[in-house]
């Protein structure tokens, strides 16, 4: 709890400072804006992290890590579908690199783990019988 408090408090302070320097800070945005902020916070953050905290321990670590890497790609897809934004070439390259990295890391690590379960690691010879 203490770590989350520090993260949230520092994010609030930095947001206030950056907002004051950039376009100003509106501390009374209105009920409609507050409703949208609460909806986005609950749907996007609270529910998402509750699902991660609940189901990630049940997954192999490399699968959980690969799924968490897909978050920025999902945001890019949602912004294109829902908001009709056009991603830049750099964003598309980043999404492809994220997907490729998640795929390669999951496959390589998965092969290593399967090899260990069978009693061998790929590329290594099993030791011969021990002499007494």
Coordinates of N, CA, C and O in Angstrom, one line a residue:
X1 N 0.8 -1.2 0.0 CA 0.0 0.0 0.0 C 0.9 1.3 0.0 O 0.5 2.2 -0.7
X2 N 2.0 1.2 0.7 CA 2.8 2.4 0.8 C 3.4 2.7 -0.5 O 3.5 3.9 -0.9
X3 N 3.8 1.7 -1.3 CA 4.4 2.0 -2.6 C 3.4 2.6 -3.5 O 3.7 3.5 -4.3
X4 N 2.2 2.0 -3.5 CA 1.1 2.6 -4.4 C 0.8 4.1 -4.0 O 0.6 4.9 -4.9
X5 N 0.8 4.4 -2.7 CA 0.6 5.7 -2.3 C 1.6 6.7 -2.8 O 1.3 7.7 -3.3
X6 N 2.9 6.2 -2.7 CA 4.0 7.1 -3.2 C 3.9 7.3 -4.7 O 4.0 8.4 -5.2
X7 N 3.5 6.2 -5.4 CA 3.4 6.3 -6.9 C 2.3 7.3 -7.3 O 2.4 8.2 -8.1
X8 N 1.1 7.1 -6.6 CA 0.0 8.0 -6.9 C 0.2 9.4 -6.5 O -0.1 10.3 -7.3
X9 N 0.8 9.6 -5.4 CA 1.1 11.0 -4.9 C 2.1 11.7 -5.8 O 1.9 12.8 -6.2
X10 N 3.1 11.0 -6.2 CA 4.1 11.6 -7.1 C 3.5 11.8 -8.5 O 3.9 12.9 -9.1
X11 N 2.7 10.9 -9.0 CA 2.0 11.2 -10.3 C 1.1 12.4 -10.2 O 1.1 13.2 -11.1
X12 N 0.4 12.6 -9.1 CA -0.4 13.8 -8.9 C 0.4 15.1 -8.9 O 0.0 16.0 -9.5
X13 N 1.5 15.0 -8.2 CA 2.3 16.3 -8.1 C 2.9 16.6 -9.4 O 2.9 17.8 -9.9
X14 N 3.4 15.6 -10.1 CA 4.0 15.8 -11.5 C 3.0 16.3 -12.4 O 3.2 17.2 -13.2
X15 N 1.8 15.7 -12.4 CA 0.7 16.1 -13.2 C 0.3 17.6 -13.0 O 0.0 18.3 -13.9
X16 N 0.2 18.0 -11.7 CA -0.1 19.4 -11.4 C 0.9 20.3 -11.9 O 0.6 21.4 -12.5
X17 N 2.2 20.0 -11.7 CA 3.3 20.8 -12.2 C 3.3 20.9 -13.7 O 3.4 22.0 -14.2
X18 N 3.2 19.8 -14.4 CA 3.2 19.8 -15.8 C 2.0 20.5 -16.4 O 2.1 21.3 -17.4
X19 N 0.8 20.3 -15.8 CA -0.4 21.0 -16.2 C -0.3 22.5 -16.1 O -0.7 23.3 -16.9
X20 N 0.3 22.9 -14.9 CA 0.4 24.4 -14.7 C 1.4 25.0 -15.7 O 1.2 26.2 -16.1
X21 N 2.4 24.3 -16.1 CA 3.4 24.8 -17.0 C 2.9 24.8 -18.5 O 3.3 25.6 -19.3
X22 N 2.0 23.8 -18.8 CA 1.6 23.6 -20.1 C 0.4 24.4 -20.5 O 0.4 25.4 -21.3
X23 N -0.8 24.0 -20.0 CA -2.0 24.7 -20.4 C -2.8 25.2 -19.2 O -3.9 25.7 -19.4
X24 N -2.4 24.9 -18.1 CA -3.1 25.3 -16.9 C -3.8 24.1 -16.3 O -4.0 23.1 -16.9
X25 N -4.2 24.3 -15.0 CA -4.9 23.2 -14.3 C -6.3 23.7 -14.0 O -6.5 24.7 -13.4
X26 N -7.3 22.9 -14.3 CA -8.7 23.1 -14.0 C -9.1 22.2 -12.8 O -9.3 21.0 -13.1
X27 N -9.2 22.7 -11.6 CA -9.5 21.9 -10.5 C -11.0 21.6 -10.3 O -11.4 20.9 -9.4
X28 N -11.8 22.3 -11.1 CA -13.3 22.1 -11.1 C -13.8 21.7 -12.5 O -14.4 22.6 -13.2
X29 N -13.5 20.5 -13.0 CA -13.8 20.2 -14.4 C -15.3 20.0 -14.7 O -15.7 20.0 -15.9
X30 N -16.1 19.7 -13.7 CA -17.5 19.4 -14.0 C -17.8 17.9 -13.9 O -17.0 17.1 -13.9
X31 N -19.1 17.7 -13.7 CA -19.6 16.3 -13.4 C -19.4 15.4 -14.6 O -19.0 14.2 -14.4
X32 N -19.6 15.9 -15.8 CA -19.4 15.0 -17.0 C -18.0 14.6 -17.1 O -17.7 13.4 -17.4
X33 N -17.0 15.4 -17.0 CA -15.6 15.1 -17.1 C -15.2 14.1 -15.9 O -14.5 13.2 -16.2
X34 N -15.7 14.4 -14.7 CA -15.4 13.5 -13.6 C -16.0 12.1 -13.9 O -15.3 11.1 -13.6
X35 N -17.2 12.1 -14.4 CA -17.8 10.8 -14.7 C -16.9 10.0 -15.7 O -16.7 8.8 -15.6
X36 N -16.4 10.7 -16.8 CA -15.6 10.0 -17.8 C -14.3 9.5 -17.1 O -13.8 8.4 -17.4
X37 N -13.7 10.4 -16.3 CA -12.4 10.0 -15.6 C -12.6 8.8 -14.7 O -11.8 7.8 -14.7
X38 N -13.7 8.7 -14.0 CA -14.0 7.6 -13.1 C -14.3 6.3 -14.0 O -13.8 5.2 -13.6
X39 N -15.0 6.5 -15.1 CA -15.3 5.3 -15.9 C -14.0 4.8 -16.5 O -13.8 3.5 -16.5
X40 N -13.2 5.6 -17.0 CA -11.9 5.2 -17.6 C -11.0 4.5 -16.5 O -10.4 3.5 -16.7
X41 N -11.0 5.1 -15.3 CA -10.2 4.6 -14.2 C -10.7 3.2 -13.8 O -9.9 2.3 -13.7
X42 N -12.0 3.0 -13.7 CA -12.5 1.8 -13.2 C -12.4 0.7 -14.3 O -11.9 -0.4 -14.1
X43 N -12.8 1.0 -15.5 CA -12.8 0.1 -16.6 C -11.4 -0.3 -17.1 O -11.1 -1.5 -17.3
X44 N -10.6 0.7 -17.2 CA -9.2 0.5 -17.8 C -8.2 0.1 -16.8 O -7.3 -0.7 -17.1
X45 N -8.2 0.6 -15.6 CA -7.2 0.4 -14.6 C -7.5 -0.6 -13.5 O -6.9 -1.6 -13.3
X46 N -8.6 -0.3 -12.8 CA -9.0 -1.1 -11.6 C -9.3 -2.5 -12.1 O -8.8 -3.5 -11.6
X47 N -10.2 -2.7 -13.0 CA -10.6 -4.0 -13.5 C -9.5 -4.7 -14.1 O -9.2 -5.9 -13.9
X48 N -8.7 -4.0 -14.9 CA -7.5 -4.6 -15.6 C -6.5 -5.2 -14.6 O -6.1 -6.3 -14.7
X49 N -6.2 -4.4 -13.6 CA -5.1 -4.8 -12.7 C -5.7 -5.9 -11.7 O -5.0 -6.7 -11.2
X50 N -7.0 -5.8 -11.4 CA -7.6 -6.9 -10.6 C -7.5 -8.2 -11.4 O -7.2 -9.3 -10.8
X51 N -7.8 -8.2 -12.7 CA -7.7 -9.4 -13.5 C -6.2 -9.9 -13.5 O -6.0 -11.1 -13.4
X52 N -5.3 -9.0 -13.7 CA -3.9 -9.4 -13.7 C -3.5 -10.0 -12.3 O -2.8 -11.0 -12.3
X53 N -3.8 -9.3 -11.3 CA -3.4 -9.8 -9.9 C -4.1 -11.1 -9.6 O -3.5 -12.0 -8.9
X54 N -5.3 -11.4 -10.1 CA -6.0 -12.6 -9.8 C -5.5 -13.8 -10.7 O -5.3 -14.9 -10.1
X55 N -5.3 -13.6 -12.0 CA -5.0 -14.7 -12.8 C -3.5 -14.9 -13.2 O -3.1 -15.9 -13.7
X56 N -2.7 -13.8 -13.0 CA -1.2 -14.0 -13.4 C -0.5 -15.0 -12.6 O 0.3 -15.8 -13.1
X57 N -0.8 -15.2 -11.3 CA -0.1 -16.3 -10.6 C -0.5 -17.7 -11.1 O 0.3 -18.6 -10.9
X58 N -1.6 -17.8 -11.8 CA -1.9 -19.1 -12.3 C -1.3 -19.4 -13.7 O -1.3 -20.6 -14.1
X59 N -0.6 -18.5 -14.3 CA 0.0 -18.6 -15.6 C 1.5 -18.8 -15.4 O 2.1 -18.4 -14.4
X60 N 2.2 -19.5 -16.3 CA 3.6 -19.5 -16.3 C 4.1 -18.1 -16.4 O 3.5 -17.2 -17.0
X61 N 5.3 -17.8 -15.8 CA 5.8 -16.4 -15.7 C 6.0 -15.8 -17.1 O 5.7 -14.6 -17.3
X62 N 6.5 -16.6 -18.1 CA 6.8 -16.0 -19.4 C 5.4 -15.7 -20.1 O 5.4 -14.7 -20.9
X63 N 4.4 -16.4 -19.9 CA 3.1 -16.1 -20.5 C 2.5 -14.8 -19.9 O 2.0 -13.9 -20.6
X64 N 2.6 -14.7 -18.6 CA 2.1 -13.5 -17.9 C 2.9 -12.2 -18.4 O 2.3 -11.2 -18.7
X65 N 4.2 -12.4 -18.5 CA 5.0 -11.2 -19.0 C 4.7 -10.9 -20.4 O 4.6 -9.7 -20.8
X66 N 4.5 -11.9 -21.3 CA 4.1 -11.6 -22.7 C 2.7 -10.9 -22.8 O 2.6 -10.0 -23.6
X67 N 1.8 -11.4 -22.0 CA 0.5 -10.7 -22.0 C 0.5 -9.3 -21.5 O -0.2 -8.4 -22.1
X68 N 1.4 -9.0 -20.5 CA 1.5 -7.6 -20.1 C 2.1 -6.7 -21.1 O 1.9 -5.5 -21.2
X69 N 3.0 -7.3 -22.0 CA 3.6 -6.6 -23.0 C 2.6 -6.2 -24.1 O 2.8 -5.3 -24.9
X70 N 1.5 -6.9 -24.2 CA 0.5 -6.6 -25.2 C -0.4 -5.4 -24.9 O -1.2 -4.9 -25.7
X71 N -0.3 -4.8 -23.7 CA -1.1 -3.7 -23.3 C -0.9 -2.5 -24.2 O -1.9 -1.9 -24.7
X72 N 0.3 -2.1 -24.6 CA 0.4 -1.0 -25.5 C -0.1 -1.3 -26.9 O -0.7 -0.4 -27.5
X73 N 0.0 -2.5 -27.3 CA -0.5 -2.9 -28.6 C -2.1 -2.8 -28.6 O -2.7 -2.3 -29.5
X74 N -2.7 -3.2 -27.5 CA -4.1 -3.1 -27.3 C -4.6 -1.7 -27.3 O -5.6 -1.4 -27.9
X75 N -3.8 -0.8 -26.7 CA -4.2 0.6 -26.6 C -4.1 1.2 -28.1 O -5.0 2.0 -28.4
X76 N -3.1 0.8 -28.8 CA -3.0 1.3 -30.2 C -4.2 0.8 -31.0 O -4.8 1.6 -31.8
X77 N -4.6 -0.5 -30.9 CA -5.7 -1.0 -31.7 C -7.0 -0.3 -31.2 O -7.8 0.1 -32.1
X78 N -7.2 -0.2 -29.9 CA -8.4 0.5 -29.4 C -8.5 1.9 -29.9 O -9.6 2.4 -30.3
X79 N -7.4 2.6 -29.9 CA -7.5 4.0 -30.4 C -7.8 4.1 -31.8 O -8.5 5.0 -32.3
X80 N -7.4 3.1 -32.6 CA -7.7 3.1 -34.0 C -9.2 2.7 -34.3 O -9.8 3.3 -35.1
X81 N -9.7 1.8 -33.5 CA -11.0 1.3 -33.7 C -12.1 2.3 -33.1 O -13.0 2.7 -33.8
X82 N -11.9 2.6 -31.9 CA -12.9 3.4 -31.1 C -12.8 4.9 -31.5 O -13.8 5.6 -31.7
X83 N -11.5 5.4 -31.5 CA -11.4 6.9 -31.7 C -11.0 7.2 -33.2 O -10.8 8.4 -33.5
X84 N -10.9 6.2 -34.0 CA -10.6 6.5 -35.4 C -9.3 7.2 -35.6 O -9.2 8.0 -36.6
X85 N -8.3 6.9 -34.8 CA -7.0 7.5 -34.9 C -6.2 6.7 -35.9 O -6.4 5.5 -36.1
X86 N -5.3 7.3 -36.6 CA -4.4 6.6 -37.5 C -3.0 6.5 -36.8 O -2.3 7.6 -36.6
X87 N -2.5 5.3 -36.5 CA -1.2 5.2 -35.9 C -0.1 5.6 -36.8 O -0.2 5.4 -38.1
X88 N 1.0 6.2 -36.3 CA 2.1 6.6 -37.1 C 2.9 5.3 -37.4 O 2.8 4.2 -36.9
X89 N 3.8 5.5 -38.4 CA 4.7 4.4 -38.8 C 5.6 3.9 -37.6 O 5.7 2.7 -37.4
X90 N 6.0 4.9 -36.8 CA 6.8 4.5 -35.6 C 6.0 3.7 -34.6 O 6.5 2.8 -34.0
X91 N 4.8 4.1 -34.4 CA 3.9 3.3 -33.5 C 3.7 1.9 -34.0 O 3.7 0.9 -33.2
X92 N 3.5 1.8 -35.3 CA 3.3 0.4 -35.9 C 4.5 -0.4 -35.8 O 4.4 -1.6 -35.5
X93 N 5.7 0.2 -36.0 CA 6.9 -0.5 -35.9 C 7.1 -1.0 -34.4 O 7.5 -2.1 -34.1
X94 N 6.8 -0.1 -33.5 CA 6.9 -0.5 -32.1 C 5.9 -1.6 -31.7 O 6.3 -2.5 -31.0
X95 N 4.7 -1.6 -32.2 CA 3.8 -2.7 -32.0 C 4.3 -4.0 -32.5 O 4.2 -5.0 -31.9
X96 N 4.8 -4.0 -33.7 CA 5.4 -5.2 -34.3 C 6.5 -5.7 -33.5 O 6.7 -6.9 -33.3
X97 N 7.4 -4.8 -33.0 CA 8.5 -5.2 -32.2 C 8.1 -5.8 -30.9 O 8.6 -6.8 -30.4
X98 N 7.0 -5.3 -30.3 CA 6.5 -5.8 -29.0 C 5.9 -7.2 -29.3 O 6.2 -8.1 -28.5
X99 N 5.1 -7.4 -30.3 CA 4.5 -8.7 -30.6 C 5.6 -9.7 -30.9 O 5.5 -10.8 -30.5
X100 N 6.6 -9.3 -31.7 CA 7.7 -10.2 -32.1 C 8.5 -10.6 -30.8 O 8.8 -11.8 -30.6
X101 N 8.7 -9.6 -30.0 CA 9.5 -9.9 -28.7 C 8.7 -10.8 -27.8 O 9.3 -11.8 -27.2
X102 N 7.4 -10.6 -27.7 CA 6.6 -11.4 -26.8 C 6.5 -12.9 -27.4 O 6.6 -13.8 -26.6
X103 N 6.4 -13.0 -28.7 CA 6.3 -14.3 -29.3 C 7.6 -15.1 -29.1 O 7.6 -16.2 -28.7
X104 N 8.7 -14.4 -29.5 CA 10.0 -15.1 -29.4 C 10.4 -15.4 -28.0 O 10.9 -16.5 -27.7
X105 N 10.1 -14.6 -27.0 CA 10.5 -14.9 -25.7 C 9.6 -16.0 -25.1 O 10.1 -16.9 -24.4
X106 N 8.4 -16.0 -25.4 CA 7.5 -17.1 -24.9 C 7.9 -18.4 -25.6 O 7.9 -19.4 -24.9
X107 N 8.2 -18.4 -26.8 CA 8.6 -19.7 -27.5 C 9.9 -20.2 -27.0 O 10.1 -21.4 -26.8
X108 N 10.9 -19.3 -26.9 CA 12.3 -19.8 -26.5 C 12.2 -20.3 -25.0 O 12.8 -21.3 -24.7
X109 N 11.6 -19.5 -24.2 CA 11.6 -19.9 -22.8 C 10.7 -21.1 -22.6 O 11.0 -22.0 -21.8
X110 N 9.6 -21.2 -23.4 CA 8.8 -22.4 -23.3 C 9.5 -23.6 -23.7 O 9.4 -24.7 -23.1
X111 N 10.3 -23.5 -24.7 CA 11.1 -24.7 -25.1 C 12.1 -25.1 -24.1 O 12.3 -26.3 -23.8
X112 N 12.8 -24.1 -23.4 CA 13.7 -24.4 -22.3 C 13.0 -25.1 -21.2 O 13.5 -26.0 -20.6
X113 N 11.8 -24.6 -20.8 CA 11.1 -25.2 -19.7 C 10.7 -26.6 -20.0 O 10.7 -27.5 -19.2
X114 N 10.2 -26.8 -21.2 CA 9.8 -28.2 -21.6 C 11.0 -29.1 -21.6 O 10.9 -30.3 -21.2
X115 N 12.2 -28.6 -22.0 CA 13.4 -29.4 -22.0 C 13.8 -29.8 -20.5 O 14.2 -30.9 -20.3
X116 N 13.6 -28.9 -19.6 CA 14.0 -29.1 -18.2 C 13.0 -30.1 -17.6 O 13.4 -30.9 -16.8
X117 N 11.7 -30.0 -18.0 CA 10.8 -31.0 -17.4 C 11.1 -32.4 -17.9 O 10.8 -33.3 -17.2
X118 N 11.6 -32.5 -19.1 CA 12.0 -33.8 -19.6 C 13.4 -34.3 -19.1 O 13.8 -35.4 -19.4
X119 N 14.0 -33.4 -18.3 CA 15.3 -33.8 -17.8 C 16.5 -33.4 -18.6 O 17.6 -33.8 -18.3
X120 N 16.3 -32.6 -19.6 CA 17.4 -32.2 -20.4 C 17.1 -30.7 -20.9 O 16.0 -30.3 -21.0
X121 N 18.2 -30.0 -21.2 CA 18.1 -28.7 -21.7 C 18.7 -28.8 -23.1 O 19.7 -29.4 -23.4
X122 N 18.0 -28.1 -24.0 CA 18.4 -28.2 -25.4 C 19.8 -27.6 -25.6 O 20.2 -26.6 -25.1
X123 N 20.7 -28.4 -26.4 CA 22.0 -27.9 -26.6 C 23.0 -28.5 -25.6 O 24.2 -28.3 -25.8
X124 N 22.6 -29.1 -24.6 CA 23.5 -29.7 -23.6 C 23.3 -31.3 -23.6 O 22.3 -31.8 -23.8
X125 N 24.5 -31.9 -23.5 CA 24.4 -33.3 -23.4 C 24.1 -33.8 -22.0 O 24.5 -33.2 -21.0
X126 N 23.4 -34.9 -21.9 CA 23.2 -35.4 -20.5 C 24.4 -36.1 -20.0 O 25.1 -36.7 -20.8
X127 N 24.7 -35.9 -18.8 CA 25.9 -36.6 -18.2 C 25.8 -38.1 -18.3 O 24.7 -38.6 -18.1
X128 N 26.9 -38.7 -18.6 CA 26.9 -40.2 -18.7 C 26.7 -40.8 -17.3 O 26.6 -40.1 -16.3
X129 N 26.7 -42.1 -17.2 CA 26.6 -42.7 -15.9 C 27.8 -42.4 -15.0 O 28.9 -42.3 -15.5
X130 N 27.5 -42.2 -13.7 CA 28.6 -41.9 -12.8 C 29.4 -43.1 -12.4 O 28.8 -44.2 -12.2
X131 N 30.7 -42.9 -12.4 CA 31.5 -44.0 -11.9 C 31.6 -44.0 -10.4 O 31.7 -43.0 -9.8
X132 N 31.5 -45.2 -9.8 CA 31.6 -45.2 -8.3 C 33.0 -44.9 -7.8 O 34.0 -44.9 -8.3

